[in-house]
Amino acid sequence: MRTKPWMRVSSALLAVAWGGNDFTPLLVMYRTVEGYQQVAVDMLLATYVLGIVPALLIGGPLSDRHGRRTLMIPAPVLAMVGSILLAVGAESLFVLFVGRVFSGLALGLGMAVGTSWIQELSEKPYEEHPERVSGARRASLSLTAGFALGAAAAAALAQFAPLQTVLPYMINLLICLPAVFLVAGAPETRHATAPHGPLLADLKIPATRQHRFWFVVAPSAPWVFGCAASAYAILPALMADVVGPRYGIAFSGLMCLVGLGFGFFIQPLGKRLDRDGSIRSLAVGMGAVILGMLAAVLASATLNLALVLLASAVLGCGYGLVLVSGLQEVQRIARPDDLAGLTAVFYSLTYIGFFVPMVLALVSEFTSYPWLFVSGAVIAALCLGIMAYGRRHEVRDLDLLEANDAARP
């Protein structure tokens, strides 16, 4: 069977997401086996944002000008470099740090360029019935599947297989290598334009000036990975003493699988809720975020296994809905010549949430995790209020514009 063009790019996006998240369930291993402190481990979790954000903000706009393939092919190659460094660097925080940065560079390119490329390959002439599919959903499902499967496989290998600090990363090499060749054969959708201006001119993203992006999309974006990190980084760490060292890594992998699994399967709902001009899909996602934070309050207060798994599932639903809804908004707002650039800005805002575990680990010295999750629910509710205000302001501006047009002779 002939591989569809979007599937070629999707394979690379899944591969770099796999490599970006196979580290996450191993946080327990680095803390218990290698003896690193919790703050150091959480720092390593957030470190790859240092690679992601520059790759997003530079790679996305450049691909709008110079083409998708040129910027996407290096992504799985960088992911392989990152996996090799992580595999050999268990005893060195510095090597782990550098490996995480390479994983971040790979994921940043994949998310900005790959998401935009998949969207374009989901339209004519590459798709016979584009009205029946969603490029945003295809991209977000590929990303979520890579995150979930990478975490689950790494946890299982680290818990039950030999070479627990090495083998989990080697699997990513086997996935990334064919992805390089698959993505190299995908049709180019953004051919290089000439002449090229200065680099800074390439990085300008006109769509970021839009009111809807900053008052509707931006307030929700950090909750994408704020939810995910709460589900598969904070809660497993709190449960470490309950689960015990024997199955701690496997339980961490299970939490990743539950949270991201629910995030995967809830995403089609975001497509059905989505309406042009409405914030319904994003609002439902933020409602799930608030419910997830409240569930995490109970889970962190009781450390009950069933409640912890339930909280992870609800947080995963918040992650999935806000991710796919945000991408749908971005693809609606952006113009063809700055789609990857605006996608990059959106993803950069989502990764603010990855600093949540490190910040909470520091603040938990002064208060308890249940109160921290209560604060999270309150802040999420305030963000939803900002989104509602932004939508009302947008409607009022449109009404005034239409009234002025009608009053003209």
Short mmCIF file of C-alpha atoms in Angstrom, two decimals:
data_model
loop_
_atom_site.label_atom_id
_atom_site.label_comp_id
_atom_site.label_asym_id
_atom_site.label_seq_id
_atom_site.Cartn_x
_atom_site.Cartn_y
_atom_site.Cartn_z
CA MET A 1 0.00 0.00 0.00
CA ARG A 2 1.30 3.45 -0.94
CA THR A 3 2.27 5.58 2.06
CA LYS A 4 0.27 8.81 2.08
CA PRO A 5 2.42 11.96 2.09
CA TRP A 6 1.18 13.18 5.47
CA MET A 7 2.02 9.80 7.02
CA ARG A 8 5.66 10.22 6.01
CA VAL A 9 5.91 13.45 7.97
CA SER A 10 3.81 12.01 10.77
CA SER A 11 6.35 9.18 11.20
CA ALA A 12 9.11 11.72 11.83
CA LEU A 13 6.95 13.73 14.23
CA LEU A 14 6.12 10.55 16.16
CA ALA A 15 9.81 9.57 16.24
CA VAL A 16 11.05 12.87 17.67
CA ALA A 17 8.17 12.96 20.19
CA TRP A 18 9.16 9.43 21.25
CA GLY A 19 12.72 10.61 21.82
CA GLY A 20 11.54 13.72 23.64
CA ASN A 21 9.46 11.83 26.20
CA ASP A 22 11.24 8.53 26.78
CA PHE A 23 13.24 10.35 29.46
CA THR A 24 10.16 11.32 31.49
CA PRO A 25 9.23 8.03 33.21
CA LEU A 26 12.91 7.48 34.03
CA LEU A 27 12.89 10.42 36.46
CA VAL A 28 12.27 7.94 39.28
CA MET A 29 15.22 5.84 38.12
CA TYR A 30 17.63 8.78 38.09
CA ARG A 31 16.48 9.78 41.56
CA THR A 32 16.56 6.34 43.19
CA VAL A 33 19.29 4.49 41.25
CA GLU A 34 21.66 7.29 40.27
CA GLY A 35 20.99 9.32 43.43
CA TYR A 36 20.18 12.68 41.83
CA GLN A 37 18.08 15.10 43.89
CA GLN A 38 14.44 15.75 42.91
CA VAL A 39 15.11 19.37 41.89
CA ALA A 40 18.01 18.25 39.65
CA VAL A 41 15.83 15.60 38.02
CA ASP A 42 13.00 18.07 37.44
CA MET A 43 15.56 20.49 36.00
CA LEU A 44 16.59 17.84 33.46
CA LEU A 45 12.92 17.33 32.57
CA ALA A 46 12.61 21.04 31.75
CA THR A 47 16.07 21.36 30.19
CA TYR A 48 15.02 20.26 26.75
CA VAL A 49 12.82 23.36 26.54
CA LEU A 50 16.16 25.17 26.03
CA GLY A 51 16.45 23.26 22.77
CA ILE A 52 12.77 23.26 21.87
CA VAL A 53 12.05 26.98 22.01
CA PRO A 54 14.95 28.21 19.79
CA ALA A 55 14.25 25.40 17.31
CA LEU A 56 10.58 26.36 17.26
CA LEU A 57 11.04 30.10 16.93
CA ILE A 58 13.82 29.88 14.35
CA GLY A 59 12.96 26.67 12.49
CA GLY A 60 9.27 27.43 12.03
CA PRO A 61 9.58 30.84 10.34
CA LEU A 62 12.59 29.69 8.29
CA SER A 63 10.60 26.76 6.93
CA ASP A 64 7.88 29.20 5.84
CA ARG A 65 10.52 30.90 3.69
CA HIS A 66 12.93 28.09 2.75
CA GLY A 67 10.70 25.02 2.59
CA ARG A 68 9.58 22.27 4.97
CA ARG A 69 11.85 19.40 3.95
CA THR A 70 15.11 21.30 4.50
CA LEU A 71 14.20 22.05 8.11
CA MET A 72 12.43 18.75 8.91
CA ILE A 73 15.00 16.18 7.80
CA PRO A 74 17.50 17.17 10.56
CA ALA A 75 14.88 16.59 13.29
CA PRO A 76 15.13 12.76 13.56
CA VAL A 77 18.92 13.00 13.14
CA LEU A 78 19.17 15.36 16.13
CA ALA A 79 16.86 13.04 18.06
CA MET A 80 19.30 10.17 17.48
CA VAL A 81 22.21 12.29 18.75
CA GLY A 82 20.20 13.15 21.86
CA SER A 83 19.31 9.51 22.52
CA ILE A 84 22.94 8.40 22.21
CA LEU A 85 24.10 11.06 24.69
CA LEU A 86 21.36 10.11 27.16
CA ALA A 87 22.25 6.43 26.81
CA VAL A 88 25.92 6.96 27.67
CA GLY A 89 25.53 9.82 30.14
CA ALA A 90 23.64 8.36 33.12
CA GLU A 91 26.50 9.17 35.51
CA SER A 92 26.97 12.76 34.33
CA LEU A 93 24.44 15.54 34.80
CA PHE A 94 26.25 17.56 32.14
CA VAL A 95 25.99 14.84 29.47
CA LEU A 96 22.33 14.29 30.35
CA PHE A 97 21.81 18.05 30.08
CA VAL A 98 23.36 18.19 26.59
CA GLY A 99 21.43 15.10 25.48
CA ARG A 100 18.17 16.66 26.59
CA VAL A 101 18.98 19.84 24.67
CA PHE A 102 19.52 17.81 21.48
CA SER A 103 16.23 16.00 22.08
CA GLY A 104 14.62 19.42 22.47
CA LEU A 105 16.12 20.75 19.24
CA ALA A 106 14.73 17.72 17.40
CA LEU A 107 11.30 18.05 18.93
CA GLY A 108 11.15 21.81 18.34
CA LEU A 109 11.84 21.39 14.63
CA GLY A 110 9.42 18.49 14.42
CA MET A 111 6.59 20.34 16.13
CA ALA A 112 6.86 23.64 14.24
CA VAL A 113 7.74 22.32 10.79
CA GLY A 114 6.07 18.90 10.96
CA THR A 115 2.74 20.20 12.24
CA SER A 116 2.56 22.80 9.46
CA TRP A 117 3.67 20.31 6.82
CA ILE A 118 1.03 17.77 7.90
CA GLN A 119 -1.63 20.49 7.70
CA GLU A 120 -0.59 21.37 4.15
CA LEU A 121 -0.46 17.70 3.13
CA SER A 122 -4.02 17.32 4.45
CA GLU A 123 -5.31 19.73 1.80
CA LYS A 124 -5.68 19.49 -1.96
CA PRO A 125 -4.03 18.24 -4.13
CA TYR A 126 -2.60 15.78 -1.58
CA GLU A 127 -5.96 14.92 0.01
CA GLU A 128 -9.04 14.10 -2.08
CA HIS A 129 -11.56 15.13 0.59
CA PRO A 130 -9.84 17.71 2.86
CA GLU A 131 -13.15 18.68 4.45
CA ARG A 132 -13.31 15.23 6.06
CA VAL A 133 -9.93 15.41 7.79
CA SER A 134 -8.10 17.74 10.15
CA GLY A 135 -4.41 18.43 9.74
CA ALA A 136 -4.30 19.80 13.29
CA ARG A 137 -5.74 16.57 14.68
CA ARG A 138 -3.38 14.40 12.61
CA ALA A 139 -0.41 16.36 13.92
CA SER A 140 -1.54 16.40 17.55
CA LEU A 141 -2.36 12.67 17.47
CA SER A 142 1.07 11.88 16.01
CA LEU A 143 2.72 13.98 18.70
CA THR A 144 0.67 12.47 21.53
CA ALA A 145 1.18 8.91 20.26
CA GLY A 146 4.95 9.45 20.20
CA PHE A 147 4.93 10.90 23.72
CA ALA A 148 2.81 8.03 25.09
CA LEU A 149 4.52 5.12 23.35
CA GLY A 150 8.01 6.46 24.03
CA ALA A 151 7.30 6.83 27.73
CA ALA A 152 5.60 3.43 28.05
CA ALA A 153 8.36 1.57 26.20
CA ALA A 154 11.15 3.32 28.12
CA ALA A 155 9.51 2.59 31.48
CA ALA A 156 8.97 -1.09 30.67
CA LEU A 157 12.56 -1.55 29.50
CA ALA A 158 14.06 0.36 32.43
CA GLN A 159 11.97 -1.61 34.93
CA PHE A 160 12.21 -5.13 33.56
CA ALA A 161 15.10 -5.31 31.05
CA PRO A 162 18.88 -5.19 31.53
CA LEU A 163 20.94 -2.07 30.84
CA GLN A 164 18.16 0.07 32.28
CA THR A 165 19.96 3.37 31.64
CA VAL A 166 20.89 2.48 28.06
CA LEU A 167 18.32 0.26 26.36
CA PRO A 168 15.32 2.64 26.63
CA TYR A 169 17.09 5.18 24.44
CA MET A 170 18.33 2.69 21.85
CA ILE A 171 14.79 1.97 20.70
CA ASN A 172 14.47 5.57 19.54
CA LEU A 173 17.40 5.07 17.16
CA LEU A 174 15.53 2.22 15.45
CA ILE A 175 12.49 4.47 15.00
CA CYS A 176 14.30 7.62 13.88
CA LEU A 177 16.46 6.00 11.20
CA PRO A 178 13.63 4.97 8.83
CA ALA A 179 11.83 8.22 9.63
CA VAL A 180 14.70 10.17 8.02
CA PHE A 181 14.16 8.37 4.71
CA LEU A 182 10.38 8.54 4.90
CA VAL A 183 10.30 12.30 5.48
CA ALA A 184 12.90 12.84 2.74
CA GLY A 185 10.41 11.36 0.27
CA ALA A 186 7.48 13.59 1.30
CA PRO A 187 6.42 16.23 -1.27
CA GLU A 188 7.53 19.78 -0.57
CA THR A 189 4.64 22.19 0.04
CA ARG A 190 6.58 25.44 0.65
CA HIS A 191 9.20 25.94 -2.02
CA ALA A 192 11.99 28.39 -1.25
CA THR A 193 11.21 31.95 -2.23
CA ALA A 194 13.79 34.35 -3.66
CA PRO A 195 15.36 36.73 -3.04
CA HIS A 196 15.78 36.19 0.69
CA GLY A 197 15.95 39.14 3.05
CA PRO A 198 17.92 39.34 6.30
CA LEU A 199 17.51 36.54 8.84
CA LEU A 200 15.54 38.78 11.20
CA ALA A 201 13.08 39.47 8.39
CA ASP A 202 12.53 35.72 8.01
CA LEU A 203 11.68 35.47 11.70
CA LYS A 204 8.89 38.07 11.69
CA ILE A 205 5.43 36.54 12.16
CA PRO A 206 2.67 39.03 11.22
CA ALA A 207 -0.10 36.76 12.54
CA THR A 208 1.14 37.25 16.12
CA ARG A 209 -0.39 40.75 16.04
CA GLN A 210 -3.90 39.33 16.08
CA HIS A 211 -5.99 40.01 19.18
CA ARG A 212 -7.51 36.50 19.15
CA PHE A 213 -4.13 34.81 19.43
CA TRP A 214 -3.05 36.65 22.57
CA PHE A 215 -6.40 36.82 24.36
CA VAL A 216 -7.91 33.45 23.40
CA VAL A 217 -5.13 31.05 22.41
CA ALA A 218 -2.18 32.24 24.52
CA PRO A 219 -3.88 32.01 27.97
CA SER A 220 -4.68 28.36 27.37
CA ALA A 221 -1.36 27.29 25.81
CA PRO A 222 0.79 26.74 28.96
CA TRP A 223 -1.84 24.36 30.31
CA VAL A 224 -1.09 21.84 27.53
CA PHE A 225 2.12 20.67 29.15
CA GLY A 226 1.21 22.05 32.56
CA CYS A 227 -1.43 19.30 32.64
CA ALA A 228 0.83 16.69 31.09
CA ALA A 229 3.73 17.39 33.45
CA SER A 230 1.41 17.28 36.46
CA ALA A 231 0.05 13.91 35.34
CA TYR A 232 3.28 12.11 34.53
CA ALA A 233 5.98 13.93 36.51
CA ILE A 234 4.55 15.38 39.72
CA LEU A 235 2.01 12.71 40.71
CA PRO A 236 4.37 9.73 40.15
CA ALA A 237 7.02 11.46 42.29
CA LEU A 238 4.49 11.93 45.08
CA MET A 239 3.53 8.24 44.83
CA ALA A 240 7.12 6.95 44.93
CA ASP A 241 7.01 5.86 48.58
CA VAL A 242 3.56 4.31 48.19
CA VAL A 243 4.46 2.27 45.12
CA GLY A 244 7.94 1.43 46.38
CA PRO A 245 11.25 1.16 44.50
CA ARG A 246 10.44 -2.22 42.99
CA TYR A 247 7.80 -0.89 40.60
CA GLY A 248 8.41 2.85 40.74
CA ILE A 249 9.63 3.18 37.14
CA ALA A 250 6.83 1.00 35.77
CA PHE A 251 4.24 3.03 37.68
CA SER A 252 5.69 6.24 36.26
CA GLY A 253 5.33 4.78 32.77
CA LEU A 254 1.76 3.75 33.55
CA MET A 255 0.95 7.33 34.59
CA CYS A 256 2.39 8.60 31.30
CA LEU A 257 0.36 6.06 29.37
CA VAL A 258 -2.88 6.87 31.21
CA GLY A 259 -2.53 10.65 30.93
CA LEU A 260 -1.38 10.72 27.31
CA GLY A 261 -3.70 7.86 26.35
CA PHE A 262 -6.74 9.83 27.49
CA GLY A 263 -5.22 12.88 25.79
CA PHE A 264 -4.99 10.89 22.55
CA PHE A 265 -8.52 9.52 22.52
CA ILE A 266 -10.22 12.77 23.61
CA GLN A 267 -8.83 14.79 20.70
CA PRO A 268 -11.55 13.90 18.14
CA LEU A 269 -13.99 15.63 20.51
CA GLY A 270 -12.01 18.84 20.00
CA LYS A 271 -12.68 18.62 16.26
CA ARG A 272 -16.42 18.09 16.80
CA LEU A 273 -16.67 21.00 19.25
CA ASP A 274 -14.70 23.38 17.05
CA ARG A 275 -16.62 26.20 15.35
CA ASP A 276 -15.19 29.11 13.42
CA GLY A 277 -15.30 32.20 15.64
CA SER A 278 -16.29 30.29 18.79
CA ILE A 279 -14.07 29.41 21.76
CA ARG A 280 -16.23 26.41 22.72
CA SER A 281 -13.58 23.78 22.06
CA LEU A 282 -10.87 25.64 24.00
CA ALA A 283 -13.32 26.46 26.80
CA VAL A 284 -14.25 22.80 27.26
CA GLY A 285 -10.53 21.98 27.30
CA MET A 286 -9.89 24.56 30.01
CA GLY A 287 -12.84 23.14 31.96
CA ALA A 288 -11.09 19.76 31.86
CA VAL A 289 -7.88 21.46 33.06
CA ILE A 290 -9.68 22.91 36.09
CA LEU A 291 -11.32 19.55 36.89
CA GLY A 292 -7.92 17.85 36.51
CA MET A 293 -6.29 20.26 38.95
CA LEU A 294 -9.09 19.68 41.47
CA ALA A 295 -8.73 15.91 41.03
CA ALA A 296 -4.99 16.33 41.65
CA VAL A 297 -5.80 18.10 44.93
CA LEU A 298 -7.59 14.96 46.18
CA ALA A 299 -4.95 12.66 44.70
CA SER A 300 -2.02 14.48 46.30
CA ALA A 301 -3.84 14.78 49.65
CA THR A 302 -4.77 11.08 49.90
CA LEU A 303 -2.13 9.38 47.70
CA ASN A 304 -4.86 6.89 46.85
CA LEU A 305 -3.92 4.83 43.79
CA ALA A 306 -7.35 5.03 42.15
CA LEU A 307 -7.60 8.80 42.68
CA VAL A 308 -4.10 9.35 41.32
CA LEU A 309 -4.93 7.40 38.15
CA LEU A 310 -8.23 9.29 37.83
CA ALA A 311 -6.44 12.63 38.19
CA SER A 312 -3.94 11.60 35.52
CA ALA A 313 -6.78 10.68 33.16
CA VAL A 314 -8.63 13.98 33.65
CA LEU A 315 -5.42 15.99 33.30
CA GLY A 316 -4.72 14.04 30.11
CA CYS A 317 -8.13 15.06 28.75
CA GLY A 318 -7.27 18.70 29.46
CA TYR A 319 -3.92 18.27 27.68
CA GLY A 320 -5.46 16.69 24.60
CA LEU A 321 -8.36 19.10 24.19
CA VAL A 322 -6.32 22.26 24.69
CA LEU A 323 -3.58 21.00 22.36
CA VAL A 324 -5.81 20.13 19.41
CA SER A 325 -8.09 23.15 19.94
CA GLY A 326 -5.12 25.50 20.12
CA LEU A 327 -3.66 24.09 16.91
CA GLN A 328 -7.03 24.47 15.18
CA GLU A 329 -7.13 28.12 16.22
CA VAL A 330 -3.55 28.70 15.03
CA GLN A 331 -4.25 27.17 11.64
CA ARG A 332 -7.35 29.35 11.33
CA ILE A 333 -5.52 32.56 12.31
CA ALA A 334 -2.29 32.08 10.35
CA ARG A 335 -1.67 32.99 6.74
CA PRO A 336 0.04 30.46 4.43
CA ASP A 337 3.36 32.32 4.66
CA ASP A 338 3.53 32.32 8.47
CA LEU A 339 1.74 29.09 9.44
CA ALA A 340 4.88 27.41 10.80
CA GLY A 341 5.94 30.61 12.53
CA LEU A 342 2.67 31.02 14.42
CA THR A 343 2.63 27.29 15.21
CA ALA A 344 6.10 27.74 16.69
CA VAL A 345 4.95 30.60 18.91
CA PHE A 346 1.99 28.52 20.12
CA TYR A 347 4.16 25.52 20.95
CA SER A 348 6.70 27.76 22.70
CA LEU A 349 3.93 29.01 24.98
CA THR A 350 2.78 25.44 25.67
CA TYR A 351 6.22 24.50 26.94
CA ILE A 352 6.06 27.07 29.73
CA GLY A 353 4.08 24.31 31.44
CA PHE A 354 7.11 22.04 31.51
CA PHE A 355 8.68 24.21 34.20
CA VAL A 356 5.76 23.44 36.54
CA PRO A 357 7.35 20.37 38.23
CA MET A 358 10.62 22.19 38.93
CA VAL A 359 8.83 25.28 40.29
CA LEU A 360 6.48 23.22 42.46
CA ALA A 361 9.38 21.14 43.80
CA LEU A 362 10.99 24.39 44.99
CA VAL A 363 7.78 25.95 46.34
CA SER A 364 6.72 22.72 48.10
CA GLU A 365 9.33 23.52 50.75
CA PHE A 366 6.93 26.21 52.00
CA THR A 367 3.49 24.69 51.36
CA SER A 368 1.83 21.38 50.44
CA TYR A 369 1.09 19.97 47.01
CA PRO A 370 -2.71 19.96 47.56
CA TRP A 371 -2.60 23.73 48.07
CA LEU A 372 -0.38 24.11 45.03
CA PHE A 373 -2.92 22.25 42.89
CA VAL A 374 -5.72 24.40 44.35
CA SER A 375 -3.71 27.41 43.17
CA GLY A 376 -3.39 25.79 39.76
CA ALA A 377 -7.17 25.40 39.50
CA VAL A 378 -7.69 29.06 40.44
CA ILE A 379 -5.12 30.28 37.89
CA ALA A 380 -6.67 28.07 35.18
CA ALA A 381 -10.10 29.59 35.98
CA LEU A 382 -8.61 33.09 35.65
CA CYS A 383 -7.13 32.14 32.26
CA LEU A 384 -10.57 30.94 31.15
CA GLY A 385 -11.97 34.31 32.26
CA ILE A 386 -9.36 36.13 30.15
CA MET A 387 -10.34 34.00 27.16
CA ALA A 388 -14.03 34.83 27.64
CA TYR A 389 -13.18 38.54 27.91
CA GLY A 390 -11.04 38.31 24.76
CA ARG A 391 -13.87 36.66 22.86
CA ARG A 392 -16.41 39.29 23.98
CA HIS A 393 -13.99 42.10 23.07
CA GLU A 394 -13.47 40.52 19.64
CA VAL A 395 -17.24 40.29 19.02
CA ARG A 396 -17.76 43.91 20.11
CA ASP A 397 -15.03 45.11 17.72
CA LEU A 398 -16.62 43.19 14.84
CA ASP A 399 -20.05 44.63 15.66
CA LEU A 400 -18.63 48.18 15.69
CA LEU A 401 -16.86 47.56 12.38
CA GLU A 402 -20.05 46.27 10.77
CA ALA A 403 -22.03 49.23 12.15
CA ASN A 404 -19.48 51.69 10.76
CA ASP A 405 -19.57 49.98 7.37
CA ALA A 406 -23.38 50.15 7.34
CA ALA A 407 -23.34 53.87 8.24
CA ARG A 408 -21.14 54.79 5.30
CA PRO A 409 -23.00 56.35 2.32
#
